Amino acid sequence: MNTPSLASLSLTELRKLMQTWGLPAFRAQQVLDWRNKGILDLNAMKNIPTAVKVTLEENIQVQPLQLVSKQKSNDGTRKYLFALNRAGQAKKYIETVFIPEESRGTVCISSQAGCVLDCPFCHTGTQKFEGNLTAAEIVAQVLAVKADLLADSMMNGLYPHVSHIVYMGMGEPLANEHEVFQSLSLLMATDYLHLSRRRITLSTSGLLPQIERLGKDFPVNLAISLHSAINEHRNILVPINQKYDLISLRKCLNAYPLAKSRHITLEYVMLQDVNDTEESLQALIKFVTPERERVNLIRFNSYPGSIYQGSATSVINKFAKTLISKGIRATVRRSRGDDIMAACGQLKTVKLGE
Ligand code: SAH
Ligand code: SF4
């Protein structure tokens, strides 16, 4: 994967390439102006001469992703299925979700095709792992959503732009550290997508050395898939806990640098009779540091063949109420795009023709 990709080139890099191709360097800025809007389709770049387009096509990767399908949910959520454009390789698929609200538009991006970590309640975990995405493939998901919002604008008063990014799609972002860090740098670059660290959230099952490095290099908002504050239970629900247990996780979270008035999010998927008991609730209360952390209770999103059942709404509400009464910020995550299997943990690509 050494071919440079339009989705990840900086202005300096593209200017240099233009020069080596014997083309005027100012074309680099023109091409990147389109790219930064989300447009990677050379045909749509109106002010770019054919000679430049042909040279780009021949020498660099222009489109890292190919849109296979797009589904729209009743609530405005959009789910995209992309095939990775990798020459000479069997097709691999990933999914991206756009979640519009009144005053923000969030892109949920994938960082790997599948996941090796095998959390037993997660649909992605049941899929065969097919490898890490490149930084270009990660960022191109955001570009594709931007382009789609230009072509098919958002209705019903929902926010029609990309304002926030969450690394909560397929895969464990910190198991693909190098490319994910590179993608963060592209998302934050002032002359590219220019998103502040406060608008980016990375969700991880808890790879501690990587979290530490993230805090040093790209201190974005952090979300941790906690799901239980009892070691024996978490060992099963989030198997990486067998390597990095709750005591080490606690130390790591205490050291994570927070942006002003921001909190670490502890994600807790509510599973009936598994982690929704009184004992689990008490352990959770003991684990949380209320000044620095908040709890996001997640409704279990079911999928065909899953062995778990979601907790009853009354149990979820009791958890939320009790946490709040102890001075802990707690919210219940609204499930979005459920009707198109776009909700958390439901992402699993179904290969066409199989
Ligand atoms: N690998 C990362 C990010 C992707 S998963 C991680 O585990 O944090 C994003 C969130 O969805 C995680 O909190 C994950 O635990 C949760 N999730 C996975 N499967 C789910 C399901 N079936 N229902 C609800 N949430 C789920
Ligand atoms: Fe991987 Fe996250 Fe799913 Fe666990 S919850 S299998 S880490 S994607």
Short mmCIF file of C-alpha atoms and ligand atoms in Angstrom, two decimals:
data_model
loop_
_atom_site.label_atom_id
_atom_site.label_comp_id
_atom_site.label_asym_id
_atom_site.label_seq_id
_atom_site.Cartn_x
_atom_site.Cartn_y
_atom_site.Cartn_z
CA MET A 1 0.00 0.00 0.00
CA ASN A 2 2.64 2.47 -0.94
CA THR A 3 0.69 4.36 -3.58
CA PRO A 4 -0.17 7.79 -2.20
CA SER A 5 -3.89 8.42 -1.80
CA LEU A 6 -5.70 11.64 -2.60
CA ALA A 7 -7.67 11.27 0.65
CA SER A 8 -4.52 11.48 2.75
CA LEU A 9 -2.17 13.80 0.84
CA SER A 10 -1.17 17.14 2.29
CA LEU A 11 -0.88 20.25 0.13
CA THR A 12 2.92 20.14 0.30
CA GLU A 13 2.97 16.50 -0.79
CA LEU A 14 0.59 17.05 -3.69
CA ARG A 15 2.44 20.18 -4.84
CA LYS A 16 5.67 18.16 -4.93
CA LEU A 17 3.98 15.39 -6.89
CA MET A 18 2.57 17.91 -9.38
CA GLN A 19 6.07 19.20 -9.95
CA THR A 20 7.53 15.74 -10.49
CA TRP A 21 4.77 15.12 -13.04
CA GLY A 22 5.64 18.38 -14.81
CA LEU A 23 2.31 19.98 -13.89
CA PRO A 24 1.78 23.43 -12.37
CA ALA A 25 1.94 23.28 -8.57
CA PHE A 26 -1.09 25.55 -8.15
CA ARG A 27 -3.28 22.72 -9.41
CA ALA A 28 -2.63 20.95 -6.11
CA GLN A 29 -4.61 23.53 -4.15
CA GLN A 30 -7.46 23.39 -6.66
CA VAL A 31 -7.71 19.62 -6.44
CA LEU A 32 -7.55 19.70 -2.64
CA ASP A 33 -10.30 22.34 -2.48
CA TRP A 34 -12.61 19.76 -4.08
CA ARG A 35 -11.32 16.95 -1.93
CA ASN A 36 -11.80 18.92 1.26
CA LYS A 37 -15.48 19.37 0.37
CA GLY A 38 -15.74 15.60 0.06
CA ILE A 39 -15.43 15.36 -3.71
CA LEU A 40 -13.03 12.63 -4.88
CA ASP A 41 -14.78 12.14 -8.22
CA LEU A 42 -12.45 13.67 -10.80
CA ASN A 43 -15.34 14.16 -13.26
CA ALA A 44 -16.95 16.56 -10.81
CA MET A 45 -13.81 18.75 -10.48
CA LYS A 46 -14.88 21.38 -13.00
CA ASN A 47 -11.81 23.64 -13.06
CA ILE A 48 -9.27 20.82 -13.40
CA PRO A 49 -7.93 20.12 -16.91
CA THR A 50 -8.14 16.61 -18.31
CA ALA A 51 -4.34 16.21 -18.41
CA VAL A 52 -4.18 16.68 -14.63
CA LYS A 53 -7.03 14.25 -14.03
CA VAL A 54 -5.44 11.58 -16.21
CA THR A 55 -2.10 11.98 -14.42
CA LEU A 56 -3.76 11.71 -11.01
CA GLU A 57 -5.66 8.63 -12.07
CA GLU A 58 -2.47 6.97 -13.31
CA ASN A 59 -0.19 7.81 -10.42
CA ILE A 60 -2.14 7.92 -7.18
CA GLN A 61 -5.13 6.29 -5.61
CA VAL A 62 -8.01 8.70 -6.18
CA GLN A 63 -10.97 6.87 -4.59
CA PRO A 64 -10.12 4.53 -1.69
CA LEU A 65 -13.77 3.51 -1.33
CA GLN A 66 -16.46 2.40 -3.69
CA LEU A 67 -20.04 2.94 -2.55
CA VAL A 68 -21.93 -0.34 -2.78
CA SER A 69 -25.19 0.66 -1.13
CA LYS A 70 -26.81 3.31 1.01
CA GLN A 71 -29.78 2.85 3.30
CA LYS A 72 -31.84 5.57 4.94
CA SER A 73 -33.59 5.05 8.25
CA ASN A 74 -36.92 6.64 9.19
CA ASP A 75 -35.06 8.80 11.73
CA GLY A 76 -32.70 10.28 9.10
CA THR A 77 -29.77 7.98 9.89
CA ARG A 78 -27.89 6.81 6.81
CA LYS A 79 -25.84 3.65 6.54
CA TYR A 80 -23.30 3.19 3.79
CA LEU A 81 -21.69 -0.03 2.65
CA PHE A 82 -18.33 0.50 0.97
CA ALA A 83 -15.96 -1.87 -0.79
CA LEU A 84 -12.27 -1.09 -0.30
CA ASN A 85 -10.64 -0.21 -3.61
CA ARG A 86 -7.52 -2.30 -3.25
CA ALA A 87 -5.94 -3.42 -6.47
CA GLY A 88 -5.30 -7.15 -6.72
CA GLN A 89 -7.11 -8.07 -3.50
CA ALA A 90 -10.38 -9.86 -2.83
CA LYS A 91 -13.15 -7.39 -2.06
CA LYS A 92 -13.42 -6.30 1.54
CA TYR A 93 -16.40 -4.38 2.91
CA ILE A 94 -16.89 -1.83 5.63
CA GLU A 95 -19.76 0.25 6.94
CA THR A 96 -20.14 3.89 7.89
CA VAL A 97 -23.11 5.57 9.54
CA PHE A 98 -24.27 9.21 9.52
CA ILE A 99 -26.38 10.21 12.49
CA PRO A 100 -28.08 13.60 12.10
CA GLU A 101 -29.57 15.49 15.03
CA GLU A 102 -30.98 19.01 15.22
CA SER A 103 -27.70 20.73 15.86
CA ARG A 104 -25.02 18.22 14.97
CA GLY A 105 -24.20 15.63 12.36
CA THR A 106 -22.07 12.71 13.50
CA VAL A 107 -20.21 10.27 11.29
CA CYS A 108 -19.56 6.90 12.88
CA ILE A 109 -16.51 5.47 11.15
CA SER A 110 -14.97 2.03 10.91
CA SER A 111 -11.28 1.47 11.57
CA GLN A 112 -10.97 -2.22 10.65
CA ALA A 113 -12.81 -4.73 8.50
CA GLY A 114 -14.17 -6.96 11.26
CA CYS A 115 -12.56 -7.16 14.72
CA VAL A 116 -10.31 -9.67 16.44
CA LEU A 117 -11.44 -8.97 19.96
CA ASP A 118 -14.56 -11.12 20.01
CA CYS A 119 -16.77 -9.40 22.56
CA PRO A 120 -19.60 -11.95 22.63
CA PHE A 121 -22.48 -9.44 22.43
CA CYS A 122 -21.09 -7.60 19.38
CA HIS A 123 -22.11 -8.40 15.84
CA THR A 124 -18.88 -7.04 14.36
CA GLY A 125 -16.93 -9.39 16.65
CA THR A 126 -18.63 -12.38 15.05
CA GLN A 127 -17.35 -11.38 11.63
CA LYS A 128 -14.11 -12.73 10.22
CA PHE A 129 -11.31 -10.23 10.71
CA GLU A 130 -10.17 -8.94 7.35
CA GLY A 131 -7.57 -6.40 8.28
CA ASN A 132 -6.78 -2.83 9.18
CA LEU A 133 -7.97 0.16 7.22
CA THR A 134 -5.45 2.72 5.99
CA ALA A 135 -5.69 6.33 7.15
CA ALA A 136 -6.95 7.22 3.67
CA GLU A 137 -9.72 4.62 3.90
CA ILE A 138 -10.72 5.91 7.33
CA VAL A 139 -10.83 9.58 6.30
CA ALA A 140 -12.48 8.77 2.96
CA GLN A 141 -15.55 7.60 4.91
CA VAL A 142 -15.98 11.16 6.17
CA LEU A 143 -15.41 12.56 2.68
CA ALA A 144 -18.00 10.18 1.23
CA VAL A 145 -20.61 11.31 3.75
CA LYS A 146 -19.83 14.96 3.01
CA ALA A 147 -20.23 14.31 -0.71
CA ASP A 148 -23.48 12.45 -0.13
CA LEU A 149 -24.88 15.33 1.96
CA LEU A 150 -24.10 17.71 -0.92
CA ALA A 151 -25.87 15.48 -3.42
CA ASP A 152 -28.78 14.35 -1.21
CA SER A 153 -29.40 17.00 1.41
CA MET A 154 -30.82 16.30 4.82
CA MET A 155 -34.53 17.00 5.38
CA ASN A 156 -36.85 17.61 8.33
CA GLY A 157 -34.69 20.23 10.02
CA LEU A 158 -31.90 17.75 10.71
CA TYR A 159 -28.33 19.06 10.66
CA PRO A 160 -27.07 18.69 7.08
CA HIS A 161 -23.29 18.72 7.66
CA VAL A 162 -20.57 16.70 9.32
CA SER A 163 -19.73 18.29 12.67
CA HIS A 164 -18.64 15.34 14.81
CA ILE A 165 -16.79 12.07 14.33
CA VAL A 166 -17.00 8.94 16.43
CA TYR A 167 -14.71 5.94 16.02
CA MET A 168 -17.49 3.54 16.94
CA GLY A 169 -18.05 1.63 13.73
CA MET A 170 -16.48 -1.68 12.88
CA GLY A 171 -13.25 -2.62 14.55
CA GLU A 172 -11.08 -1.71 17.51
CA PRO A 173 -9.42 1.59 16.56
CA LEU A 174 -6.51 1.21 18.95
CA ALA A 175 -5.63 -2.18 17.47
CA ASN A 176 -4.87 -0.21 14.29
CA GLU A 177 -2.93 2.48 16.08
CA HIS A 178 -0.66 3.80 13.36
CA GLU A 179 -3.31 4.37 10.70
CA VAL A 180 -5.90 5.60 13.20
CA PHE A 181 -3.48 8.16 14.64
CA GLN A 182 -2.64 9.26 11.12
CA SER A 183 -6.37 9.61 10.36
CA LEU A 184 -6.82 11.74 13.49
CA SER A 185 -4.09 14.03 12.33
CA LEU A 186 -5.85 14.43 8.95
CA LEU A 187 -9.24 15.06 10.55
CA MET A 188 -7.72 17.74 12.78
CA ALA A 189 -5.40 19.39 10.21
CA THR A 190 -6.28 23.08 9.81
CA ASP A 191 -5.93 22.90 6.04
CA TYR A 192 -8.02 19.73 5.74
CA LEU A 193 -11.04 18.70 7.79
CA HIS A 194 -10.17 21.00 10.69
CA LEU A 195 -12.19 19.28 13.40
CA SER A 196 -11.27 20.11 16.97
CA ARG A 197 -10.34 17.36 19.41
CA ARG A 198 -13.57 18.17 21.24
CA ARG A 199 -15.61 17.00 18.25
CA ILE A 200 -13.92 13.65 17.88
CA THR A 201 -14.58 10.65 20.11
CA LEU A 202 -12.66 7.41 20.00
CA SER A 203 -14.26 4.34 21.54
CA THR A 204 -12.04 1.51 22.68
CA SER A 205 -12.48 -1.74 24.54
CA GLY A 206 -9.46 -0.75 26.62
CA LEU A 207 -6.00 -1.19 25.07
CA LEU A 208 -4.12 0.64 27.77
CA PRO A 209 -0.66 1.43 26.32
CA GLN A 210 -2.39 2.75 23.21
CA ILE A 211 -4.79 4.90 25.28
CA GLU A 212 -1.78 6.42 27.00
CA ARG A 213 -0.18 7.27 23.65
CA LEU A 214 -3.49 8.64 22.35
CA GLY A 215 -3.64 10.97 25.35
CA LYS A 216 -0.14 12.22 24.59
CA ASP A 217 -0.46 12.65 20.83
CA PHE A 218 -4.17 13.17 20.04
CA PRO A 219 -6.15 13.79 23.23
CA VAL A 220 -9.60 13.45 21.69
CA ASN A 221 -12.70 12.51 23.70
CA LEU A 222 -12.38 9.01 25.03
CA ALA A 223 -15.12 6.40 25.34
CA ILE A 224 -14.42 3.09 27.03
CA SER A 225 -16.44 -0.06 26.50
CA LEU A 226 -16.74 -0.89 30.19
CA HIS A 227 -19.87 -3.09 30.22
CA SER A 228 -19.04 -4.42 33.67
CA ALA A 229 -17.12 -3.19 36.70
CA ILE A 230 -16.65 -6.73 37.99
CA ASN A 231 -13.47 -8.34 36.67
CA GLU A 232 -14.86 -11.86 36.28
CA HIS A 233 -17.81 -10.56 34.29
CA ARG A 234 -15.77 -8.16 32.19
CA ASN A 235 -13.32 -10.95 31.37
CA ILE A 236 -16.18 -12.57 29.48
CA LEU A 237 -17.96 -9.52 28.05
CA VAL A 238 -14.82 -7.65 26.99
CA PRO A 239 -12.13 -10.35 26.71
CA ILE A 240 -9.28 -7.82 26.48
CA ASN A 241 -9.93 -7.40 30.22
CA GLN A 242 -8.01 -10.65 30.74
CA LYS A 243 -4.93 -8.72 29.64
CA TYR A 244 -5.79 -5.24 30.94
CA ASP A 245 -7.98 -5.58 34.02
CA LEU A 246 -10.08 -3.04 35.86
CA ILE A 247 -7.32 -1.95 38.24
CA SER A 248 -4.97 -1.08 35.38
CA LEU A 249 -7.86 0.49 33.45
CA ARG A 250 -8.63 2.68 36.45
CA LYS A 251 -5.03 3.94 36.61
CA CYS A 252 -4.98 4.61 32.88
CA LEU A 253 -8.28 6.56 32.96
CA ASN A 254 -7.06 8.68 35.88
CA ALA A 255 -4.12 9.80 33.76
CA TYR A 256 -6.01 10.58 30.53
CA PRO A 257 -5.89 14.31 29.68
CA LEU A 258 -9.38 15.79 29.42
CA ALA A 259 -10.41 18.85 27.45
CA LYS A 260 -12.02 21.56 29.59
CA SER A 261 -15.40 20.47 30.99
CA ARG A 262 -15.25 17.16 29.13
CA HIS A 263 -15.68 13.69 30.60
CA ILE A 264 -14.57 10.22 29.70
CA THR A 265 -17.60 8.20 28.63
CA LEU A 266 -18.01 4.75 30.14
CA GLU A 267 -20.17 2.73 27.78
CA TYR A 268 -22.34 0.12 29.39
CA VAL A 269 -24.53 -2.09 27.25
CA MET A 270 -27.41 -3.36 29.36
CA LEU A 271 -27.72 -7.15 29.16
CA GLN A 272 -30.53 -8.90 30.95
CA ASP A 273 -29.41 -10.97 33.98
CA VAL A 274 -25.78 -10.54 32.92
CA ASN A 275 -24.67 -7.06 33.98
CA ASP A 276 -27.95 -5.45 35.07
CA THR A 277 -28.14 -6.88 38.61
CA GLU A 278 -27.93 -4.94 41.87
CA GLU A 279 -24.40 -6.31 42.41
CA SER A 280 -23.37 -4.98 38.98
CA LEU A 281 -24.92 -1.60 39.72
CA GLN A 282 -23.08 -1.28 43.04
CA ALA A 283 -19.77 -2.24 41.41
CA LEU A 284 -20.35 0.34 38.69
CA ILE A 285 -21.06 3.07 41.24
CA LYS A 286 -17.83 2.19 43.03
CA PHE A 287 -15.82 2.22 39.82
CA VAL A 288 -16.85 5.60 38.40
CA THR A 289 -15.01 8.83 39.19
CA PRO A 290 -17.94 11.28 38.92
CA GLU A 291 -15.82 14.41 38.35
CA ARG A 292 -14.10 12.94 35.30
CA GLU A 293 -16.40 10.27 33.94
CA ARG A 294 -19.97 9.76 32.87
CA VAL A 295 -21.90 6.62 32.15
CA ASN A 296 -23.68 6.00 28.89
CA LEU A 297 -26.17 3.18 29.25
CA ILE A 298 -26.68 1.50 25.91
CA ARG A 299 -29.69 -0.51 24.92
CA PHE A 300 -28.56 -3.86 23.58
CA ASN A 301 -29.06 -3.97 19.85
CA SER A 302 -30.14 -7.40 18.93
CA TYR A 303 -29.12 -9.21 15.79
CA PRO A 304 -29.95 -12.61 14.36
CA GLY A 305 -28.25 -15.40 16.30
CA SER A 306 -27.27 -13.29 19.32
CA ILE A 307 -27.19 -15.14 22.66
CA TYR A 308 -28.05 -12.09 24.81
CA GLN A 309 -31.21 -10.18 25.58
CA GLY A 310 -31.41 -6.52 26.34
CA SER A 311 -32.45 -5.35 29.81
CA ALA A 312 -36.01 -4.14 30.31
CA THR A 313 -36.53 -0.38 30.03
CA SER A 314 -37.52 -0.26 33.71
CA VAL A 315 -34.15 -1.78 34.68
CA ILE A 316 -32.21 0.64 32.46
CA ASN A 317 -34.12 3.56 33.97
CA LYS A 318 -33.43 2.28 37.49
CA PHE A 319 -29.70 2.12 36.69
CA ALA A 320 -29.77 5.66 35.34
CA LYS A 321 -31.75 7.03 38.29
CA THR A 322 -29.55 5.35 40.89
CA LEU A 323 -26.34 6.54 39.22
CA ILE A 324 -27.68 10.10 39.07
CA SER A 325 -28.73 9.96 42.72
CA LYS A 326 -25.07 9.16 43.52
CA GLY A 327 -23.89 12.26 41.68
CA ILE A 328 -22.84 10.38 38.54
CA ARG A 329 -23.76 11.76 35.13
CA ALA A 330 -25.70 9.05 33.36
CA THR A 331 -27.54 9.00 30.07
CA VAL A 332 -29.42 6.36 28.15
CA ARG A 333 -28.25 6.25 24.57
CA ARG A 334 -31.01 6.57 22.05
CA SER A 335 -30.72 3.86 19.48
CA ARG A 336 -30.48 5.32 16.00
CA GLY A 337 -31.01 3.65 12.69
CA ASP A 338 -32.19 0.46 14.36
CA ASP A 339 -34.52 -0.30 11.45
CA ILE A 340 -31.55 -0.52 9.07
CA MET A 341 -29.18 -2.32 11.49
CA ALA A 342 -27.07 0.81 11.75
CA ALA A 343 -26.96 0.93 15.53
CA CYS A 344 -23.89 0.18 17.64
CA GLY A 345 -22.68 -3.35 17.46
CA GLN A 346 -24.98 -4.16 14.59
CA LEU A 347 -22.43 -3.45 11.93
CA LYS A 348 -21.50 -6.56 10.12
CA THR A 349 -21.11 -6.49 6.41
CA VAL A 350 -23.11 -8.97 4.47
CA LYS A 351 -21.17 -9.78 1.37
CA LEU A 352 -23.14 -9.50 -1.77
CA GLY A 353 -23.83 -12.69 -3.64
CA GLU A 354 -23.34 -14.91 -0.60
N1 SAH B 1 -14.22 -1.53 19.25
C1 SAH B 1 -14.59 -0.33 19.88
C2 SAH B 1 -15.49 0.56 19.05
C3 SAH B 1 -16.60 -0.07 18.26
S1 SAH B 1 -17.99 -0.66 19.10
C4 SAH B 1 -15.19 -0.62 21.22
O1 SAH B 1 -15.48 -1.76 21.52
O2 SAH B 1 -15.33 0.33 22.00
C5 SAH B 1 -18.88 0.79 19.64
C6 SAH B 1 -19.72 0.53 20.89
O3 SAH B 1 -20.84 -0.32 20.63
C7 SAH B 1 -18.93 -0.17 21.99
O4 SAH B 1 -19.19 0.40 23.25
C8 SAH B 1 -19.48 -1.56 21.92
O5 SAH B 1 -19.23 -2.25 23.10
C9 SAH B 1 -20.92 -1.31 21.63
N2 SAH B 1 -21.65 -2.48 21.15
C10 SAH B 1 -21.14 -3.56 20.54
N3 SAH B 1 -22.12 -4.44 20.27
C11 SAH B 1 -23.29 -3.90 20.71
C12 SAH B 1 -24.64 -4.33 20.67
N4 SAH B 1 -25.01 -5.47 20.10
N5 SAH B 1 -25.58 -3.50 21.21
C13 SAH B 1 -25.22 -2.32 21.74
N6 SAH B 1 -23.95 -1.86 21.78
C14 SAH B 1 -22.98 -2.65 21.28
FE1 SF4 B 2 -14.43 -5.39 18.60
FE2 SF4 B 2 -15.54 -3.32 19.91
FE3 SF4 B 2 -17.06 -5.31 18.91
FE4 SF4 B 2 -15.47 -5.76 21.01
S1 SF4 B 2 -17.25 -4.35 20.95
S2 SF4 B 2 -15.72 -7.12 19.22
S3 SF4 B 2 -13.71 -4.49 20.54
S4 SF4 B 2 -15.85 -3.88 17.75
#
